[in-house]
PDB file of C-alpha atoms in Angstrom:
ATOM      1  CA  UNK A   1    -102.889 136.024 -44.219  1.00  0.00           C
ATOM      2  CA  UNK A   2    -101.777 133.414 -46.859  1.00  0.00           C
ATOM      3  CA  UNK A   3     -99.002 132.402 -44.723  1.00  0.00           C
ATOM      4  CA  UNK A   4     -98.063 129.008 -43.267  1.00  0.00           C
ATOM      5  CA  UNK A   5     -95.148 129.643 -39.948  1.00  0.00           C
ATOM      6  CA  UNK A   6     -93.646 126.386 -39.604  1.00  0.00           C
ATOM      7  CA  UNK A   7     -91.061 126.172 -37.179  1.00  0.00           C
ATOM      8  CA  UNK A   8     -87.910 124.755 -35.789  1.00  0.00           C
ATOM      9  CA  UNK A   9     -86.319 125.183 -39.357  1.00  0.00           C
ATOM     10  CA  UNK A  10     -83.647 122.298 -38.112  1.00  0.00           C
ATOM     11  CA  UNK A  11     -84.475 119.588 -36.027  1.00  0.00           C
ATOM     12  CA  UNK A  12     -82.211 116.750 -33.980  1.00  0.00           C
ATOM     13  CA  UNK A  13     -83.456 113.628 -32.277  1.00  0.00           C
ATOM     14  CA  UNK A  14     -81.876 110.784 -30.567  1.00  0.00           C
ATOM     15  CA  UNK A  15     -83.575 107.294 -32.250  1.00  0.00           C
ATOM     16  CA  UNK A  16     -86.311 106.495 -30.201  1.00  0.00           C
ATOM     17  CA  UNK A  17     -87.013 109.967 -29.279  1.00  0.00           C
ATOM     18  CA  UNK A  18     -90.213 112.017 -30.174  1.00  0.00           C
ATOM     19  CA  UNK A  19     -90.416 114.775 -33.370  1.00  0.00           C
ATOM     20  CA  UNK A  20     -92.480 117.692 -32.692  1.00  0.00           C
ATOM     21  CA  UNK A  21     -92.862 120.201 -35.704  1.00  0.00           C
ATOM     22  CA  UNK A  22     -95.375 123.046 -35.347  1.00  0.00           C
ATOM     23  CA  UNK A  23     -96.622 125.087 -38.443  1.00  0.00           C
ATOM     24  CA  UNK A  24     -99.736 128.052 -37.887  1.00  0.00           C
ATOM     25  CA  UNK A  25    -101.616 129.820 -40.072  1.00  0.00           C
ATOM     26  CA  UNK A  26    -103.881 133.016 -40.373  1.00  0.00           C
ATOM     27  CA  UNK A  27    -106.521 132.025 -42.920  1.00  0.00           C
ATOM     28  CA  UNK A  28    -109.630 129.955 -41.132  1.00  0.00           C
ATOM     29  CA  UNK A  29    -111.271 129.604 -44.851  1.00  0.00           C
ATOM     30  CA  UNK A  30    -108.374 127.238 -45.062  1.00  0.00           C
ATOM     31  CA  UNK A  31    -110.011 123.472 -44.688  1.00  0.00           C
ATOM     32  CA  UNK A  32    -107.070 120.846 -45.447  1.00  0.00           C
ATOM     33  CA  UNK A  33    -103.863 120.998 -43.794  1.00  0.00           C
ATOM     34  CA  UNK A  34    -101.261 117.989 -45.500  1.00  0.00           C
ATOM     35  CA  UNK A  35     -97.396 117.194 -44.200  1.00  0.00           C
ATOM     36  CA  UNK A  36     -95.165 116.069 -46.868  1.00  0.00           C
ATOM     37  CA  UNK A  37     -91.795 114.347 -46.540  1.00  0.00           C
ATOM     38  CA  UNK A  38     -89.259 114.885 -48.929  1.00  0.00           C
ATOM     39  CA  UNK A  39     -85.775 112.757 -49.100  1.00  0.00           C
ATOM     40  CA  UNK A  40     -82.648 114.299 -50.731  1.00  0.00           C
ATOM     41  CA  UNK A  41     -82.824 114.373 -54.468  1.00  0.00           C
ATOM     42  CA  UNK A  42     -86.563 113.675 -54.605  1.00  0.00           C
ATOM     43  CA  UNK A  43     -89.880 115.310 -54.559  1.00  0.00           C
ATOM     44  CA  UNK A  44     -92.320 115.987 -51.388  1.00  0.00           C
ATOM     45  CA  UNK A  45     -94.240 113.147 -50.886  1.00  0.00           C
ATOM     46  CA  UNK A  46     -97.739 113.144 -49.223  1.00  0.00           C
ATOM     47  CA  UNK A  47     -97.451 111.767 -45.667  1.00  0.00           C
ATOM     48  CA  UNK A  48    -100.583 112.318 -43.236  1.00  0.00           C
ATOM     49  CA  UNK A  49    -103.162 115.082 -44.053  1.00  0.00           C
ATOM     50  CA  UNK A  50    -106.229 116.130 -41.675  1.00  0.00           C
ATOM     51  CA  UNK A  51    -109.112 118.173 -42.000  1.00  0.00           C
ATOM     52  CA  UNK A  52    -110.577 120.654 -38.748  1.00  0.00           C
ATOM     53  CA  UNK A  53    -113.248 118.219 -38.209  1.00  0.00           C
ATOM     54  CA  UNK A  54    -110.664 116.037 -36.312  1.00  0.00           C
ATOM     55  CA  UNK A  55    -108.485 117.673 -33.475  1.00  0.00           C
ATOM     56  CA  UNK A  56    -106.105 114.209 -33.949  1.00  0.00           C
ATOM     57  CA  UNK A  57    -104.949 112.115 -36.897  1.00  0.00           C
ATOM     58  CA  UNK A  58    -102.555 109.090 -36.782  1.00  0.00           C
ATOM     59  CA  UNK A  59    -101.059 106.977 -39.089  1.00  0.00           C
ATOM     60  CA  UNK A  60     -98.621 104.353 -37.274  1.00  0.00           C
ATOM     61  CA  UNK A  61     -95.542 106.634 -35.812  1.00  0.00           C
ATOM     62  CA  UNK A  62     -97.339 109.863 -37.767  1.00  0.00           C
ATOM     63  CA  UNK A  63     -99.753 111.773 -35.407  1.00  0.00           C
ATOM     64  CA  UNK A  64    -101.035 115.101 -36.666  1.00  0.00           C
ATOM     65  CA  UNK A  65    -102.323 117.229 -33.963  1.00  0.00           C
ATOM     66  CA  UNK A  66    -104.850 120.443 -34.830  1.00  0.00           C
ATOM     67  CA  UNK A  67    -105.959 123.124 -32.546  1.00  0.00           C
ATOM     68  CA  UNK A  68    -108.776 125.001 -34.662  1.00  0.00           C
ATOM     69  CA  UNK A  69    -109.282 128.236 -32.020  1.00  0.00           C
ATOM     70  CA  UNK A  70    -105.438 128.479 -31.641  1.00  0.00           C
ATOM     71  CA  UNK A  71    -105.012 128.176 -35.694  1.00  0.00           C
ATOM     72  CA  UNK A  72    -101.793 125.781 -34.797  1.00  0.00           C
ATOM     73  CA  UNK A  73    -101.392 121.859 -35.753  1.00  0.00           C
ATOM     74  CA  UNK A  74     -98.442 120.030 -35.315  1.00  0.00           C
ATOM     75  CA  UNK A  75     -96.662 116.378 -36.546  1.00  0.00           C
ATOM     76  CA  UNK A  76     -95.672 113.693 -33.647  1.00  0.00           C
ATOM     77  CA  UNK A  77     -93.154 111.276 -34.738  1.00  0.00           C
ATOM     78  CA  UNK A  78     -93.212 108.776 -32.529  1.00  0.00           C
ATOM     79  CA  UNK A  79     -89.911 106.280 -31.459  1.00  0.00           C
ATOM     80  CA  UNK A  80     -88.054 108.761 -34.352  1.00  0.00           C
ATOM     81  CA  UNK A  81     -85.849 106.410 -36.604  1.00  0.00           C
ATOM     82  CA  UNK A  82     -82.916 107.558 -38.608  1.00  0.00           C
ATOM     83  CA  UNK A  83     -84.761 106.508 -42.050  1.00  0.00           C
ATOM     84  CA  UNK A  84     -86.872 109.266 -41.331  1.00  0.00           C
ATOM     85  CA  UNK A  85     -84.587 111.793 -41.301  1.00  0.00           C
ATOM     86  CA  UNK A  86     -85.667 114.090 -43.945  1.00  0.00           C
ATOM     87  CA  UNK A  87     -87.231 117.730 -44.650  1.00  0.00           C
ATOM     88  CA  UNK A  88     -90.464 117.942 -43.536  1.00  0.00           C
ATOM     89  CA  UNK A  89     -93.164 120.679 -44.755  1.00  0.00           C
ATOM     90  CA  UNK A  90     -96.576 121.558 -43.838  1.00  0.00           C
ATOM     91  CA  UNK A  91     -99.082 122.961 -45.695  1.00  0.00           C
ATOM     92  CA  UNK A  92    -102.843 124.348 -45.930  1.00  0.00           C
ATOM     93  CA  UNK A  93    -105.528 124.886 -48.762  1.00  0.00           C
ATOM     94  CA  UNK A  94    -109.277 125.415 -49.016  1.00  0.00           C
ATOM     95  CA  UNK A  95    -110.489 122.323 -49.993  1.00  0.00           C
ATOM     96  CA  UNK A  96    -111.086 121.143 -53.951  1.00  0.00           C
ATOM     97  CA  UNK A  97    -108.802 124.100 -54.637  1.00  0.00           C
ATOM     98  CA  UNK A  98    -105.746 123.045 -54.463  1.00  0.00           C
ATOM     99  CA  UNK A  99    -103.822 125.900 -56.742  1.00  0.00           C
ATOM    100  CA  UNK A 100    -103.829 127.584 -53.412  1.00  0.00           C
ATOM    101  CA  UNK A 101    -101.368 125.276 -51.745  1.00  0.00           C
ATOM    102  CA  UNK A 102     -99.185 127.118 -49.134  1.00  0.00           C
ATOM    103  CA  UNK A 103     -96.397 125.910 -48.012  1.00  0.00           C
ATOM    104  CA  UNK A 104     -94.393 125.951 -44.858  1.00  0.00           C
ATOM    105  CA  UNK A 105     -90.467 126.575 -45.169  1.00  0.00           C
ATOM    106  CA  UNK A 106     -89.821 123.131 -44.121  1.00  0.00           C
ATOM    107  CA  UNK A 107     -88.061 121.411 -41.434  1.00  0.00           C
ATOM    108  CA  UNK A 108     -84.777 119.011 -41.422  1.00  0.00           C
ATOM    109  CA  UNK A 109     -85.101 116.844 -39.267  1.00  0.00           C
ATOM    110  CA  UNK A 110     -81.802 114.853 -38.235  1.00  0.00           C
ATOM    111  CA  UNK A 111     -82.447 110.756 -36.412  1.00  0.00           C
ATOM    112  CA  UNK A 112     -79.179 109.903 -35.256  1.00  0.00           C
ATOM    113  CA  UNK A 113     -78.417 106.467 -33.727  1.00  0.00           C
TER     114      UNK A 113
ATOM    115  CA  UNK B   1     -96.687 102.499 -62.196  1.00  0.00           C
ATOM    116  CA  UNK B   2     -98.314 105.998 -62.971  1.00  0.00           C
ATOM    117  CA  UNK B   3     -96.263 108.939 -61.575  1.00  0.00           C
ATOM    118  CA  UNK B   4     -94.435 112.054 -63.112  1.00  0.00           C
ATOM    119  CA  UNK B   5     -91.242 112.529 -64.651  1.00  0.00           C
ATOM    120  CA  UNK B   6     -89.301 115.095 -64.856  1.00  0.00           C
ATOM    121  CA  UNK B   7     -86.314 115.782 -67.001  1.00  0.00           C
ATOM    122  CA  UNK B   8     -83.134 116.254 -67.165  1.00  0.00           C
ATOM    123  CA  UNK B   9     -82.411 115.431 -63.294  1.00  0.00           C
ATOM    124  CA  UNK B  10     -79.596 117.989 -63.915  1.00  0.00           C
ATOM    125  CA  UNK B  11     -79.513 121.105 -66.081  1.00  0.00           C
ATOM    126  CA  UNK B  12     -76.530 124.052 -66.379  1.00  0.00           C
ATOM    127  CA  UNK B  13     -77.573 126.960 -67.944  1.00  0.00           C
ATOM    128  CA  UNK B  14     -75.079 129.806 -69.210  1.00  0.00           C
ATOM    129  CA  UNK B  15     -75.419 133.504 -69.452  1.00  0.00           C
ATOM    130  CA  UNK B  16     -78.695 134.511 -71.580  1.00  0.00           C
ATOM    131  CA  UNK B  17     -79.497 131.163 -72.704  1.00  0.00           C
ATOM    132  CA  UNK B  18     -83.348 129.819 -72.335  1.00  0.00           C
ATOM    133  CA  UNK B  19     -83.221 126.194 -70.772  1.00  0.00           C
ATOM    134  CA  UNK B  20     -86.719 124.261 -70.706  1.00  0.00           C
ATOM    135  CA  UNK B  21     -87.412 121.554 -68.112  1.00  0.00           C
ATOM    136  CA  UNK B  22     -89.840 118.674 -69.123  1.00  0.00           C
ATOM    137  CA  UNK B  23     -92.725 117.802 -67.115  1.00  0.00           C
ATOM    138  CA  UNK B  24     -95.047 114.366 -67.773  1.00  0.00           C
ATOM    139  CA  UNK B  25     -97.835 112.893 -65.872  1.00  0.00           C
ATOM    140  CA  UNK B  26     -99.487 109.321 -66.968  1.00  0.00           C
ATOM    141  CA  UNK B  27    -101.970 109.931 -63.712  1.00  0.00           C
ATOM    142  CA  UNK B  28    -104.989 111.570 -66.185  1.00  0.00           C
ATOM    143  CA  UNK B  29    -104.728 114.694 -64.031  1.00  0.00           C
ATOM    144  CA  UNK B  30    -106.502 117.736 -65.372  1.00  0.00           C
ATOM    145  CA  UNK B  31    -103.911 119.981 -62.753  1.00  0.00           C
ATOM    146  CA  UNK B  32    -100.491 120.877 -62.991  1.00  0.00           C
ATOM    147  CA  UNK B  33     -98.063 122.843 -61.027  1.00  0.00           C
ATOM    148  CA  UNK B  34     -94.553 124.282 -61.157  1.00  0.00           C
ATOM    149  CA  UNK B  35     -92.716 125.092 -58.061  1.00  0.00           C
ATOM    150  CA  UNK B  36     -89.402 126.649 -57.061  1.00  0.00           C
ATOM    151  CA  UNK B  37     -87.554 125.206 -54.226  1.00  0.00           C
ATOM    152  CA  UNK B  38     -84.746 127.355 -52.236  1.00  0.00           C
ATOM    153  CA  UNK B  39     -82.696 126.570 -49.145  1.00  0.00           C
ATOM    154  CA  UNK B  40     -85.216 128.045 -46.105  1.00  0.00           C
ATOM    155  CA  UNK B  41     -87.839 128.936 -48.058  1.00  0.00           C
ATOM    156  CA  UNK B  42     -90.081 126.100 -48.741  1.00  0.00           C
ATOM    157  CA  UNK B  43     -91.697 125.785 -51.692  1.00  0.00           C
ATOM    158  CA  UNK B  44     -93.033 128.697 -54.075  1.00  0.00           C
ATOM    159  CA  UNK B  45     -95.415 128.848 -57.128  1.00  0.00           C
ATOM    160  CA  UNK B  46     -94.284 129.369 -60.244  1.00  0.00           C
ATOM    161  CA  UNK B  47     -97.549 128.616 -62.893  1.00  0.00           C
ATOM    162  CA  UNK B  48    -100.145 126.190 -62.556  1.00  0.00           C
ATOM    163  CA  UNK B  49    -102.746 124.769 -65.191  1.00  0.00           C
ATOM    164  CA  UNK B  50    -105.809 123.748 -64.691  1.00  0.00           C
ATOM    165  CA  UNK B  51    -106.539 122.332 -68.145  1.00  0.00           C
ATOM    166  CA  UNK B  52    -105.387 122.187 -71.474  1.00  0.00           C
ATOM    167  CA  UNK B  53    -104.661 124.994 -73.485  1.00  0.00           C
ATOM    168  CA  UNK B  54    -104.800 127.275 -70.088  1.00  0.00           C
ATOM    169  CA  UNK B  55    -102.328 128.272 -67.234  1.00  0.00           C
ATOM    170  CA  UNK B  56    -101.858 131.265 -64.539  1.00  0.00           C
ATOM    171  CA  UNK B  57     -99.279 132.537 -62.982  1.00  0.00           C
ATOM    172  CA  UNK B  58     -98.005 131.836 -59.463  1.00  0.00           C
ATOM    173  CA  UNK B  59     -95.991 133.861 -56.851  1.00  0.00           C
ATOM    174  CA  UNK B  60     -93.493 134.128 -58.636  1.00  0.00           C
ATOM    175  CA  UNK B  61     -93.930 133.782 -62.613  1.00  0.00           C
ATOM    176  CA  UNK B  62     -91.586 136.064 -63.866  1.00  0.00           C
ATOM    177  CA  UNK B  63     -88.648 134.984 -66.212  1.00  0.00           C
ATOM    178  CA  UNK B  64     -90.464 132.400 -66.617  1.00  0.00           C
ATOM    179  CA  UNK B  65     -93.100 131.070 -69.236  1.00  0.00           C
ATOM    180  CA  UNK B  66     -95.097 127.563 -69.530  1.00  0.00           C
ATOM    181  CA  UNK B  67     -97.214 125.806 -72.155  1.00  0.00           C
ATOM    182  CA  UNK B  68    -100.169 123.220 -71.711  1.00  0.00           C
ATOM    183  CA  UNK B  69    -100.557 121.642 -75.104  1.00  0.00           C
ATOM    184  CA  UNK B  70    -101.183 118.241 -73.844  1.00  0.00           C
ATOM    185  CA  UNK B  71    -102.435 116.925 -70.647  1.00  0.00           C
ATOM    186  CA  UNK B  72     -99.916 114.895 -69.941  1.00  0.00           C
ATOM    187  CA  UNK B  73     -97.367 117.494 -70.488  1.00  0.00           C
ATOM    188  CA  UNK B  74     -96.449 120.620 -68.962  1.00  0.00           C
ATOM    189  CA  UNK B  75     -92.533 122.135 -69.710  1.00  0.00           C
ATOM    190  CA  UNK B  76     -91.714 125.094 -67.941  1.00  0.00           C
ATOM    191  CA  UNK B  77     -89.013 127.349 -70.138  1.00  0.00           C
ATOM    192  CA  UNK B  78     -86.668 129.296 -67.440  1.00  0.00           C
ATOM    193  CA  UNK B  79     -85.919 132.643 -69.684  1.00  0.00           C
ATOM    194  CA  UNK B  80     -82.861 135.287 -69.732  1.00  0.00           C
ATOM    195  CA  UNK B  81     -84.750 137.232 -67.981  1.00  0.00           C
ATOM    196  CA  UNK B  82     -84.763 134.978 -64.762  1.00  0.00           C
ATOM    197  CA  UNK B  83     -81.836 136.511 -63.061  1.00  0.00           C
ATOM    198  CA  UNK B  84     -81.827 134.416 -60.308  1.00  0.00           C
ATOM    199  CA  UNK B  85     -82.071 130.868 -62.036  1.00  0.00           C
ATOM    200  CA  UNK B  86     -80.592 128.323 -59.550  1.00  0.00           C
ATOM    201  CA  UNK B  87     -82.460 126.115 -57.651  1.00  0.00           C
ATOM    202  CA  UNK B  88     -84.770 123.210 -57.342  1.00  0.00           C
ATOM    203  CA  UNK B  89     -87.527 123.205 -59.682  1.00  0.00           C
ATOM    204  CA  UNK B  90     -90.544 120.854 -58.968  1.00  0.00           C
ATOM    205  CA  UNK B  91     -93.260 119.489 -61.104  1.00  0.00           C
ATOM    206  CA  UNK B  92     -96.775 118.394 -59.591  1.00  0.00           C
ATOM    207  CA  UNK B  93    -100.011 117.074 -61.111  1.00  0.00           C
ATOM    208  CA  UNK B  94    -103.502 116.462 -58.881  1.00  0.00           C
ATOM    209  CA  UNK B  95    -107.126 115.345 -59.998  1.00  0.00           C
ATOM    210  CA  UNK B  96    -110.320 116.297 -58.142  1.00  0.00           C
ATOM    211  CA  UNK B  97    -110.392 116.041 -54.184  1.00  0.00           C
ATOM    212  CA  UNK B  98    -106.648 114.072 -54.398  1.00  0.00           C
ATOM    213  CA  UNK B  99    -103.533 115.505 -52.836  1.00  0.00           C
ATOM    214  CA  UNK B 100    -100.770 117.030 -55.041  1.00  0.00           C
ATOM    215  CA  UNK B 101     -98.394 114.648 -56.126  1.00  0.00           C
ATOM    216  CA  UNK B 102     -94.567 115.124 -57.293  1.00  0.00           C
ATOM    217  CA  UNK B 103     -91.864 114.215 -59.088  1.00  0.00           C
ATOM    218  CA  UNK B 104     -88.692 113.865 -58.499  1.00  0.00           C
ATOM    219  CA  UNK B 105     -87.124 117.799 -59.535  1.00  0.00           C
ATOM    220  CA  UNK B 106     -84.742 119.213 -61.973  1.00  0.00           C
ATOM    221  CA  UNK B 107     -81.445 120.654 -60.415  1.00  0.00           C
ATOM    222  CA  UNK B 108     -80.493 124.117 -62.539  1.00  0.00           C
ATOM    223  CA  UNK B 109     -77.472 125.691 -61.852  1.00  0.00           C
ATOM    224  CA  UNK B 110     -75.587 128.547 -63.974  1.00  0.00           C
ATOM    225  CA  UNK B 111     -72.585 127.818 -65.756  1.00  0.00           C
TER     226      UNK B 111
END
């Protein structure tokens, strides 16, 4: 029940193309559901987050879509770039407790020219 | 700029030997966090501290120990009895209602 499912595990998209990573979970206690991007060589770093009061979240090319009933929410990259190819991971908590972080497995994503 | 470092980017361990990876934060967060990172398997929970002087384990705290003396610091010591050392170890630090934020890893691999 802990459990984030984030899937594809690999991604490829033609520049100017569209990024669609999906991640689900089992536990509806949990509140705060962050992506963070993480670049070869260097830590995850915070990217969009939403909350389920919000079904929809962007932040310029980021969208973050949520589907509370279905337990599913996904991240839109819109007009994909190669600078943001990179591993992508999803995650979930109940909020102001963040020592229960869960993690998706991550996605590569691949922006090629 | 306040952030975390970690150190030694790179770390070899040999056979039976205890290697300790440095963790420092200059955000004044009360939280810390170690993780493990391995191909296809995200990122896993190794101890976390919540304040000075106190820490818990994670998923997956064995062979491995941690100490909280300060709050800016928070080493993690991989022991002998981690059989499986190699991978991607990450450091992370949050305050109240913020995000967790990262640094930059320590690479271990076994001589």
């Amino acid at each position: 029940q802990q459990q984030v499912k984030q899937s594809p595990q690999s991604l490829i998209v033609q520049k100017g193309g569209i990024s669609i990573i999906n991640c689900a979970y089992e536990n509806t206690a949990f509140d705060y559901f962050p992506w963070y991007q993480q670049f070869p060589g260097k830590g995850p770093a915070l990217l969009i987050a939403i909350r389920p009061d919000v079904s929809e979240k962007k932040e310029g090319r980021f969208t973050i879509s949520f589907n509370k009933s279905a337990k599913q929410f996904s991240l839109h990259i819109m007009d994909s770039q190669p600078g943001d190819s990179a591993t992508y991971f999803c995650a979930a908590s109940i909020e102001y407790n963040t020592d229960k972080l869960i993690f998706g497995t991550g996605t590569r994503l691949q922006v090629f020219p | 700029d306040g952030g975390i470092t970690q150190s030694p980017k790179y770390l070899f361990r040999k056979e039976g030997q205890n290697v300790t990876l440095s963790c420092e934060q200059n955000l004044n967060h009360d939280a810390m966090y170690w993780y493990r990172q391995d191909p296809g398997q995200g990122l896993r929970l190794i101890y976390y501290s919540q304040i000075v002087n106190d820490f818990q384990k994670g998923d997956i705290a064995e062979g491995y120990s941690v100490s909280r003396e300060k709050k800016e610091s928070f080493p993690l010591t991989v022991t002998s009895a981690q059989k499986n050392p190699t991978a991607f170890y990450l450091c992370a630090s949050t305050g109240p209602a913020e995000p967790q934020h990262f640094g930059d890893g320590t690479r271990l691999s076994i001589l």
